[in-house]
Amino acid sequence: MEVNAILVKTFNVTSQYARKILERAVAQKAIKSSAPYTFGKGQYVYIYNEYDFGKDGVKKIAEKSRPPIYRLLELMDQNKGIISYYEALKITSAPLEESSTKVVSLDDILTLLMKLDIVHKVTDRNDLVYIVYKIYKDKEAVVDAMMADHFVAMVADCSVLPDILRWLGNANIIDSGNAIYRNKKTPHIGAKHNNLIWDAFAYSRATGINPILGAKADTVDKKTLAVLDVVLASEYSAVHLDAFIGRIQINRKSVNEEDRKILPIIIYRVCSTHTINKIRKNGIIAFDISAIFGTRIYEVLNRFRELSVLLKEDDAIEKTIENILKTINNAGQDEALKELRGTLFEFLMYPLLKTLYPNASIDRGKILSADNKGKKESYEYDYIIESSNPPELIFVELKGYNAKATINLGDTEKKATLRWFFRRTLPFAEKYYKTAIEKGKQAKAVFITSANFFDDGKEFIAKMNGSKYKSKLLETGYERGALLELLKEYGFETEIRIIDKFYSGSQDEDDLDKEEKQENKVRNILSDLEADLPF
């Protein structure tokens, strides 16, 4: 209720005098004020000294006066008290950097909520930032479990995003070859466009009946910007939609060009009838994930999330991987979900690496960044193994393709090739770990694939096996046959059966090139995105 208006009505004073009464009451500590933080247009919240503002009270006030704060607290409630910094940026429709617009930054919102003792920031062992309710501040074990579970949920949200983009491209809704998207290996980093964060964005030349035909829409300024909001680990709720609409409106207002067209697309797993109706009312395209990949995708997503948990706990993962691949195969979605199948191959190799290096630290999907002539350069590594006995740093590159696919020798400019890995990303990693190497660690490398090498690639690996990069336990390269022999040597019969059964079909080399180009384009921009987020 408006306190100023009540004072005016009750005591028959002017509005200005009523404000003076409130100022004196706060100065004499008769009541507490939220100043300098406002809720609405210059409005403060006042409460008795013996009370705290409290999360529920602030949430109720913010619902109408400061919707971004309400959405943040509502989603934290839905997530049982936690949210990642990335998702907080999305749900508050906050810009990455301070701008000339009146849009409030996420840090300003968090400063207010921390001042009111409602939330605090925490970081996990990988220095990822989360916002957690203050009531959990002294419960370290509980918070660690909350962060681990929430990270798994973030991975699930973007687990099939590349496959979704490929499907949208095949349907001519977007140009998927130029899409930028949130990577499942780094789910805390989104796609930056116009100082805002999106799960993915691309461009569309599906103009319909339009003065500019699709065939003539050959530059970005002639195409429609397509932005995606994808929620697969939980329900797509009304606050997700409101935040998405908020970002779309901010983007439209900030573009200095005439009527830039935006094509918003929502991908959901669960969504209430009320929210779906609101989506339709706002003219937004929305797809139930099962409409793209069939109803068995629900089982795939459930098991993929289970797999992420098992990997963190070092439990047996082969059965879960096989079940996921079997479900994908039975649904006839091997081609549609080939990006996910590649990820499953990476998981499949973990037990082998853990057996070879049982006491080593093994990091999956790690991104290394460093300044190079004033510009930040970044590369992603499927696994980095830090071993004490032997004292090695092993950098592992994995490619889970079918038997008929072939890995190119390439060069330092052609990504997803042998020379790109050994001649470009490996030297970069050596520089990054220079101190550790000077203290006795030795840099080693291995390229493992369920596909094959060309003859020049085989010769290259033979030479690399004679170099300093061959580790004590592994060769520097394993194509399909050598990999199967390695697995057999260590008794991994289940892994052999899985590769024989689910990675044996044909794979179009043109599609392989498209897939690698898309993945590498994402890797190219990761450094720019990392620089924008406080990690």
GROMACS .gro file of N, CA, C and O in nm, residues 430-525:
model
  384
  430GLU      N    1   5.056  -2.593  -2.377
  430GLU     CA    2   5.190  -2.595  -2.318
  430GLU      C    3   5.225  -2.457  -2.259
  430GLU      O    4   5.281  -2.448  -2.149
  431LYS      N    5   5.193  -2.353  -2.333
  431LYS     CA    6   5.220  -2.218  -2.283
  431LYS      C    7   5.135  -2.188  -2.159
  431LYS      O    8   5.182  -2.125  -2.064
  432TYR      N    9   5.010  -2.234  -2.163
  432TYR     CA   10   4.919  -2.208  -2.051
  432TYR      C   11   4.970  -2.274  -1.923
  432TYR      O   12   4.962  -2.217  -1.814
  433TYR      N   13   5.023  -2.395  -1.937
  433TYR     CA   14   5.073  -2.470  -1.821
  433TYR      C   15   5.226  -2.459  -1.806
  433TYR      O   16   5.291  -2.548  -1.752
  434LYS      N   17   5.280  -2.349  -1.853
  434LYS     CA   18   5.426  -2.331  -1.853
  434LYS      C   19   5.487  -2.351  -1.714
  434LYS      O   20   5.588  -2.420  -1.699
  435THR      N   21   5.425  -2.295  -1.613
  435THR     CA   22   5.479  -2.306  -1.477
  435THR      C   23   5.482  -2.450  -1.429
  435THR      O   24   5.582  -2.498  -1.374
  436ALA      N   25   5.373  -2.523  -1.452
  436ALA     CA   26   5.365  -2.663  -1.410
  436ALA      C   27   5.468  -2.747  -1.484
  436ALA      O   28   5.530  -2.838  -1.427
  437ILE      N   29   5.489  -2.717  -1.613
  437ILE     CA   30   5.587  -2.792  -1.693
  437ILE      C   31   5.728  -2.764  -1.644
  437ILE      O   32   5.813  -2.853  -1.636
  438GLU      N   33   5.754  -2.637  -1.609
  438GLU     CA   34   5.887  -2.601  -1.558
  438GLU      C   35   5.916  -2.670  -1.424
  438GLU      O   36   6.032  -2.692  -1.388
  439LYS      N   37   5.808  -2.705  -1.352
  439LYS     CA   38   5.824  -2.772  -1.223
  439LYS      C   39   5.831  -2.924  -1.236
  439LYS      O   40   5.835  -2.995  -1.135
  440GLY      N   41   5.830  -2.974  -1.360
  440GLY     CA   42   5.851  -3.117  -1.378
  440GLY      C   43   5.744  -3.192  -1.454
  440GLY      O   44   5.765  -3.307  -1.495
  441LYS      N   45   5.626  -3.132  -1.476
  441LYS     CA   46   5.522  -3.199  -1.554
  441LYS      C   47   5.564  -3.203  -1.701
  441LYS      O   48   5.629  -3.111  -1.751
  442GLN      N   49   5.525  -3.308  -1.770
  442GLN     CA   50   5.555  -3.322  -1.912
  442GLN      C   51   5.425  -3.319  -1.993
  442GLN      O   52   5.330  -3.392  -1.961
  443ALA      N   53   5.421  -3.234  -2.094
  443ALA     CA   54   5.302  -3.222  -2.177
  443ALA      C   55   5.293  -3.339  -2.274
  443ALA      O   56   5.388  -3.367  -2.348
  444LYS      N   57   5.178  -3.408  -2.273
  444LYS     CA   58   5.153  -3.521  -2.361
  444LYS      C   59   5.019  -3.500  -2.432
  444LYS      O   60   4.938  -3.417  -2.391
  445ALA      N   61   4.996  -3.577  -2.538
  445ALA     CA   62   4.871  -3.560  -2.612
  445ALA      C   63   4.827  -3.689  -2.678
  445ALA      O   64   4.910  -3.775  -2.712
  446VAL      N   65   4.694  -3.701  -2.696
  446VAL     CA   66   4.639  -3.819  -2.763
  446VAL      C   67   4.509  -3.779  -2.834
  446VAL      O   68   4.427  -3.706  -2.780
  447PHE      N   69   4.496  -3.827  -2.959
  447PHE     CA   70   4.377  -3.803  -3.041
  447PHE      C   71   4.307  -3.938  -3.060
  447PHE      O   72   4.364  -4.029  -3.119
  448ILE      N   73   4.185  -3.950  -3.009
  448ILE     CA   74   4.112  -4.077  -3.012
  448ILE      C   75   3.983  -4.061  -3.092
  448ILE      O   76   3.906  -3.968  -3.067
  449THR      N   77   3.959  -4.152  -3.185
  449THR     CA   78   3.836  -4.145  -3.264
  449THR      C   79   3.782  -4.284  -3.295
  449THR      O   80   3.858  -4.381  -3.307
  450SER      N   81   3.650  -4.291  -3.309
  450SER     CA   82   3.586  -4.415  -3.352
  450SER      C   83   3.578  -4.419  -3.505
  450SER      O   84   3.525  -4.514  -3.562
  451ALA      N   85   3.629  -4.314  -3.571
  451ALA     CA   86   3.638  -4.310  -3.717
  451ALA      C   87   3.778  -4.357  -3.758
  451ALA      O   88   3.840  -4.436  -3.686
  452ASN      N   89   3.829  -4.308  -3.870
  452ASN     CA   90   3.960  -4.353  -3.920
  452ASN      C   91   4.042  -4.234  -3.966
  452ASN      O   92   3.991  -4.123  -3.985
  453PHE      N   93   4.172  -4.257  -3.985
  453PHE     CA   94   4.262  -4.156  -4.039
  453PHE      C   95   4.291  -4.188  -4.185
  453PHE      O   96   4.291  -4.305  -4.226
  454PHE      N   97   4.319  -4.085  -4.264
  454PHE     CA   98   4.372  -4.106  -4.398
  454PHE      C   99   4.517  -4.153  -4.385
  454PHE      O  100   4.576  -4.149  -4.276
  455ASP      N  101   4.576  -4.198  -4.495
  455ASP     CA  102   4.714  -4.251  -4.491
  455ASP      C  103   4.813  -4.147  -4.440
  455ASP      O  104   4.904  -4.179  -4.362
  456ASP      N  105   4.797  -4.021  -4.485
  456ASP     CA  106   4.890  -3.919  -4.438
  456ASP      C  107   4.871  -3.893  -4.288
  456ASP      O  108   4.967  -3.860  -4.217
  457GLY      N  109   4.750  -3.914  -4.239
  457GLY     CA  110   4.724  -3.900  -4.096
  457GLY      C  111   4.790  -4.012  -4.016
  457GLY      O  112   4.844  -3.989  -3.907
  458LYS      N  113   4.787  -4.131  -4.071
  458LYS     CA  114   4.853  -4.245  -4.006
  458LYS      C  115   5.003  -4.224  -3.998
  458LYS      O  116   5.067  -4.254  -3.896
  459GLU      N  117   5.061  -4.170  -4.107
  459GLU     CA  118   5.204  -4.141  -4.107
  459GLU      C  119   5.237  -4.033  -4.004
  459GLU      O  120   5.339  -4.039  -3.935
  460PHE      N  121   5.151  -3.934  -3.995
  460PHE     CA  122   5.171  -3.825  -3.899
  460PHE      C  123   5.170  -3.878  -3.755
  460PHE      O  124   5.256  -3.841  -3.674
  461ILE      N  125   5.074  -3.966  -3.724
  461ILE     CA  126   5.065  -4.022  -3.589
  461ILE      C  127   5.188  -4.108  -3.558
  461ILE      O  128   5.240  -4.106  -3.446
  462ALA      N  129   5.237  -4.179  -3.659
  462ALA     CA  130   5.357  -4.261  -3.639
  462ALA      C  131   5.476  -4.173  -3.602
  462ALA      O  132   5.556  -4.208  -3.513
  463LYS      N  133   5.488  -4.056  -3.666
  463LYS     CA  134   5.596  -3.964  -3.632
  463LYS      C  135   5.576  -3.904  -3.493
  463LYS      O  136   5.671  -3.888  -3.416
  464MET      N  137   5.450  -3.873  -3.460
  464MET     CA  138   5.421  -3.816  -3.328
  464MET      C  139   5.453  -3.915  -3.217
  464MET      O  140   5.491  -3.877  -3.106
  465ASN      N  141   5.440  -4.045  -3.246
  465ASN     CA  142   5.472  -4.148  -3.146
  465ASN      C  143   5.621  -4.151  -3.113
  465ASN      O  144   5.660  -4.206  -3.010
  466GLY      N  145   5.701  -4.093  -3.200
  466GLY     CA  146   5.843  -4.084  -3.173
  466GLY      C  147   5.884  -3.951  -3.111
  466GLY      O  148   6.002  -3.925  -3.093
  467SER      N  149   5.785  -3.868  -3.083
  467SER     CA  150   5.813  -3.735  -3.029
  467SER      C  151   5.798  -3.733  -2.877
  467SER      O  152   5.759  -3.833  -2.814
  468LYS      N  153   5.823  -3.617  -2.818
  468LYS     CA  154   5.813  -3.601  -2.672
  468LYS      C  155   5.668  -3.603  -2.624
  468LYS      O  156   5.643  -3.608  -2.503
  469TYR      N  157   5.572  -3.599  -2.717
  469TYR     CA  158   5.431  -3.590  -2.678
  469TYR      C  159   5.366  -3.726  -2.651
  469TYR      O  160   5.252  -3.732  -2.608
  470LYS      N  161   5.438  -3.834  -2.678
  470LYS     CA  162   5.384  -3.966  -2.646
  470LYS      C  163   5.393  -3.990  -2.495
  470LYS      O  164   5.498  -3.976  -2.435
  471SER      N  165   5.278  -4.023  -2.437
  471SER     CA  166   5.275  -4.046  -2.293
  471SER      C  167   5.326  -4.186  -2.261
  471SER      O  168   5.345  -4.270  -2.349
  472LYS      N  169   5.346  -4.211  -2.133
  472LYS     CA  170   5.398  -4.340  -2.090
  472LYS      C  171   5.298  -4.453  -2.115
  472LYS      O  172   5.337  -4.566  -2.148
  473LEU      N  173   5.169  -4.424  -2.105
  473LEU     CA  174   5.067  -4.528  -2.114
  473LEU      C  175   4.990  -4.530  -2.246
  473LEU      O  176   4.922  -4.628  -2.275
  474LEU      N  177   4.998  -4.422  -2.324
  474LEU     CA  178   4.917  -4.413  -2.445
  474LEU      C  179   5.000  -4.372  -2.566
  474LEU      O  180   5.101  -4.301  -2.553
  475GLU      N  181   4.957  -4.417  -2.684
  475GLU     CA  182   5.010  -4.365  -2.810
  475GLU      C  183   4.955  -4.224  -2.829
  475GLU      O  184   4.869  -4.178  -2.753
  476THR      N  185   5.000  -4.155  -2.932
  476THR     CA  186   4.949  -4.019  -2.957
  476THR      C  187   4.822  -4.019  -3.042
  476THR      O  188   4.758  -3.915  -3.054
  477GLY      N  189   4.786  -4.132  -3.100
  477GLY     CA  190   4.664  -4.136  -3.180
  477GLY      C  191   4.606  -4.275  -3.189
  477GLY      O  192   4.680  -4.374  -3.197
  478TYR      N  193   4.473  -4.282  -3.185
  478TYR     CA  194   4.402  -4.410  -3.199
  478TYR      C  195   4.284  -4.390  -3.293
  478TYR      O  196   4.190  -4.316  -3.263
  479GLU      N  197   4.291  -4.454  -3.412
  479GLU     CA  198   4.173  -4.459  -3.496
  479GLU      C  199   4.093  -4.583  -3.455
  479GLU      O  200   4.127  -4.652  -3.359
  480ARG      N  201   3.988  -4.613  -3.527
  480ARG     CA  202   3.890  -4.711  -3.483
  480ARG      C  203   3.952  -4.846  -3.443
  480ARG      O  204   3.930  -4.894  -3.331
  481GLY      N  205   4.027  -4.905  -3.533
  481GLY     CA  206   4.083  -5.038  -3.504
  481GLY      C  207   4.175  -5.038  -3.383
  481GLY      O  208   4.166  -5.126  -3.296
  482ALA      N  209   4.264  -4.939  -3.375
  482ALA     CA  210   4.357  -4.930  -3.263
  482ALA      C  211   4.283  -4.904  -3.132
  482ALA      O  212   4.321  -4.956  -3.026
  483LEU      N  213   4.177  -4.825  -3.140
  483LEU     CA  214   4.097  -4.797  -3.020
  483LEU      C  215   4.032  -4.924  -2.968
  483LEU      O  216   4.034  -4.950  -2.846
  484LEU      N  217   3.973  -5.000  -3.057
  484LEU     CA  218   3.908  -5.125  -3.016
  484LEU      C  219   4.009  -5.221  -2.953
  484LEU      O  220   3.978  -5.291  -2.856
  485GLU      N  221   4.130  -5.224  -3.007
  485GLU     CA  222   4.235  -5.308  -2.950
  485GLU      C  223   4.274  -5.260  -2.809
  485GLU      O  224   4.297  -5.340  -2.718
  486LEU      N  225   4.282  -5.128  -2.793
  486LEU     CA  226   4.315  -5.070  -2.663
  486LEU      C  227   4.208  -5.105  -2.559
  486LEU      O  228   4.239  -5.144  -2.446
  487LEU      N  229   4.084  -5.092  -2.599
  487LEU     CA  230   3.974  -5.125  -2.509
  487LEU      C  231   3.976  -5.273  -2.471
  487LEU      O  232   3.951  -5.309  -2.356
  488LYS      N  233   4.006  -5.358  -2.569
  488LYS     CA  234   4.013  -5.502  -2.544
  488LYS      C  235   4.126  -5.534  -2.447
  488LYS      O  236   4.110  -5.620  -2.358
  489GLU      N  237   4.238  -5.466  -2.461
  489GLU     CA  238   4.353  -5.490  -2.374
  489GLU      C  239   4.319  -5.465  -2.227
  489GLU      O  240   4.366  -5.536  -2.138
  490TYR      N  241   4.233  -5.367  -2.203
  490TYR     CA  242   4.199  -5.334  -2.065
  490TYR      C  243   4.062  -5.390  -2.022
  490TYR      O  244   4.009  -5.354  -1.918
  491GLY      N  245   4.007  -5.478  -2.104
  491GLY     CA  246   3.884  -5.548  -2.066
  491GLY      C  247   3.755  -5.469  -2.077
  491GLY      O  248   3.656  -5.503  -2.011
  492PHE      N  249   3.751  -5.368  -2.162
  492PHE     CA  250   3.630  -5.288  -2.178
  492PHE      C  251   3.543  -5.346  -2.289
  492PHE      O  252   3.524  -5.286  -2.396
  493GLU      N  253   3.486  -5.462  -2.263
  493GLU     CA  254   3.404  -5.531  -2.364
  493GLU      C  255   3.274  -5.456  -2.392
  493GLU      O  256   3.226  -5.455  -2.505
  494THR      N  257   3.217  -5.395  -2.289
  494THR     CA  258   3.092  -5.321  -2.309
  494THR      C  259   3.114  -5.203  -2.403
  494THR      O  260   3.033  -5.177  -2.494
  495GLU      N  261   3.224  -5.130  -2.384
  495GLU     CA  262   3.255  -5.017  -2.471
  495GLU      C  263   3.275  -5.063  -2.616
  495GLU      O  264   3.229  -4.996  -2.710
  496ILE      N  265   3.341  -5.177  -2.633
  496ILE     CA  266   3.362  -5.231  -2.768
  496ILE      C  267   3.227  -5.262  -2.833
  496ILE      O  268   3.204  -5.229  -2.950
  497ARG      N  269   3.140  -5.327  -2.757
  497ARG     CA  270   3.008  -5.362  -2.811
  497ARG      C  271   2.928  -5.236  -2.849
  497ARG      O  272   2.861  -5.232  -2.954
  498ILE      N  273   2.937  -5.133  -2.766
  498ILE     CA  274   2.864  -5.009  -2.793
  498ILE      C  275   2.914  -4.942  -2.920
  498ILE      O  276   2.836  -4.899  -3.005
  499ILE      N  277   3.046  -4.936  -2.936
  499ILE     CA  278   3.103  -4.874  -3.057
  499ILE      C  279   3.067  -4.955  -3.181
  499ILE      O  280   3.028  -4.899  -3.284
  500ASP      N  281   3.078  -5.087  -3.172
  500ASP     CA  282   3.042  -5.173  -3.286
  500ASP      C  283   2.896  -5.159  -3.326
  500ASP      O  284   2.862  -5.161  -3.444
  501LYS      N  285   2.811  -5.142  -3.226
  501LYS     CA  286   2.667  -5.139  -3.253
  501LYS      C  287   2.615  -5.001  -3.293
  501LYS      O  288   2.534  -4.988  -3.385
  502PHE      N  289   2.663  -4.896  -3.225
  502PHE     CA  290   2.602  -4.764  -3.243
  502PHE      C  291   2.690  -4.664  -3.317
  502PHE      O  292   2.644  -4.555  -3.350
  503TYR      N  293   2.815  -4.699  -3.346
  503TYR     CA  294   2.903  -4.609  -3.421
  503TYR      C  295   2.961  -4.682  -3.542
  503TYR      O  296   3.079  -4.672  -3.574
  504SER      N  297   2.873  -4.756  -3.611
  504SER     CA  298   2.919  -4.838  -3.723
  504SER      C  299   2.857  -4.798  -3.856
  504SER      O  300   2.902  -4.841  -3.961
  505GLY      N  301   2.753  -4.714  -3.853
  505GLY     CA  302   2.684  -4.676  -3.976
  505GLY      C  303   2.765  -4.577  -4.057
  505GLY      O  304   2.878  -4.542  -4.025
  506SER      N  305   2.705  -4.528  -4.166
  506SER     CA  306   2.772  -4.431  -4.253
  506SER      C  307   2.750  -4.291  -4.198
  506SER      O  308   2.654  -4.265  -4.129
  507GLN      N  309   2.841  -4.204  -4.232
  507GLN     CA  310   2.827  -4.063  -4.194
  507GLN      C  311   2.874  -3.980  -4.311
  507GLN      O  312   2.987  -3.991  -4.356
  508ASP      N  313   2.784  -3.896  -4.362
  508ASP     CA  314   2.813  -3.814  -4.478
  508ASP      C  315   2.926  -3.715  -4.446
  508ASP      O  316   2.919  -3.641  -4.349
  509GLU      N  317   3.032  -3.713  -4.529
  509GLU     CA  318   3.147  -3.629  -4.500
  509GLU      C  319   3.113  -3.481  -4.510
  509GLU      O  320   3.168  -3.399  -4.438
  510ASP      N  321   3.017  -3.446  -4.597
  510ASP     CA  322   2.976  -3.306  -4.605
  510ASP      C  323   2.909  -3.263  -4.475
  510ASP      O  324   2.931  -3.155  -4.423
  511ASP      N  325   2.823  -3.352  -4.422
  511ASP     CA  326   2.758  -3.322  -4.295
  511ASP      C  327   2.860  -3.310  -4.184
  511ASP      O  328   2.849  -3.228  -4.094
  512LEU      N  329   2.964  -3.395  -4.190
  512LEU     CA  330   3.069  -3.392  -4.089
  512LEU      C  331   3.139  -3.258  -4.091
  512LEU      O  332   3.166  -3.197  -3.988
  513ASP      N  333   3.168  -3.208  -4.213
  513ASP     CA  334   3.233  -3.078  -4.225
  513ASP      C  335   3.145  -2.967  -4.168
  513ASP      O  336   3.192  -2.878  -4.098
  514LYS      N  337   3.014  -2.973  -4.199
  514LYS     CA  338   2.923  -2.871  -4.147
  514LYS      C  339   2.919  -2.873  -3.996
  514LYS      O  340   2.919  -2.769  -3.930
  515GLU      N  341   2.916  -2.994  -3.941
  515GLU     CA  342   2.910  -3.009  -3.795
  515GLU      C  343   3.034  -2.951  -3.730
  515GLU      O  344   3.027  -2.878  -3.630
  516GLU      N  345   3.152  -2.978  -3.788
  516GLU     CA  346   3.275  -2.929  -3.730
  516GLU      C  347   3.285  -2.777  -3.743
  516GLU      O  348   3.330  -2.708  -3.653
  517LYS      N  349   3.241  -2.724  -3.859
  517LYS     CA  350   3.247  -2.580  -3.878
  517LYS      C  351   3.161  -2.509  -3.774
  517LYS      O  352   3.198  -2.405  -3.719
  518GLN      N  353   3.042  -2.565  -3.749
  518GLN     CA  354   2.951  -2.504  -3.652
  518GLN      C  355   3.012  -2.509  -3.512
  518GLN      O  356   3.012  -2.411  -3.439
  519GLU      N  357   3.069  -2.624  -3.477
  519GLU     CA  358   3.129  -2.639  -3.344
  519GLU      C  359   3.247  -2.545  -3.329
  519GLU      O  360   3.266  -2.481  -3.225
  520ASN      N  361   3.327  -2.531  -3.434
  520ASN     CA  362   3.445  -2.448  -3.425
  520ASN      C  363   3.411  -2.300  -3.422
  520ASN      O  364   3.482  -2.220  -3.360
  521LYS      N  365   3.302  -2.262  -3.487
  521LYS     CA  366   3.260  -2.123  -3.480
  521LYS      C  367   3.223  -2.086  -3.338
  521LYS      O  368   3.255  -1.977  -3.289
  522VAL      N  369   3.159  -2.179  -3.268
  522VAL     CA  370   3.126  -2.157  -3.127
  522VAL      C  371   3.253  -2.143  -3.046
  522VAL      O  372   3.265  -2.054  -2.960
  523ARG      N  373   3.350  -2.230  -3.070
  523ARG     CA  374   3.476  -2.223  -2.995
  523ARG      C  375   3.545  -2.090  -3.017
  523ARG      O  376   3.606  -2.034  -2.927
  524ASN      N  377   3.533  -2.035  -3.139
  524ASN     CA  378   3.599  -1.910  -3.171
  524ASN      C  379   3.549  -1.794  -3.087
  524ASN      O  380   3.623  -1.702  -3.054
  525ILE      N  381   3.420  -1.795  -3.050
  525ILE     CA  382   3.362  -1.681  -2.977
  525ILE      C  383   3.361  -1.702  -2.827
  525ILE      O  384   3.326  -1.612  -2.753
   0.00000   0.00000   0.00000
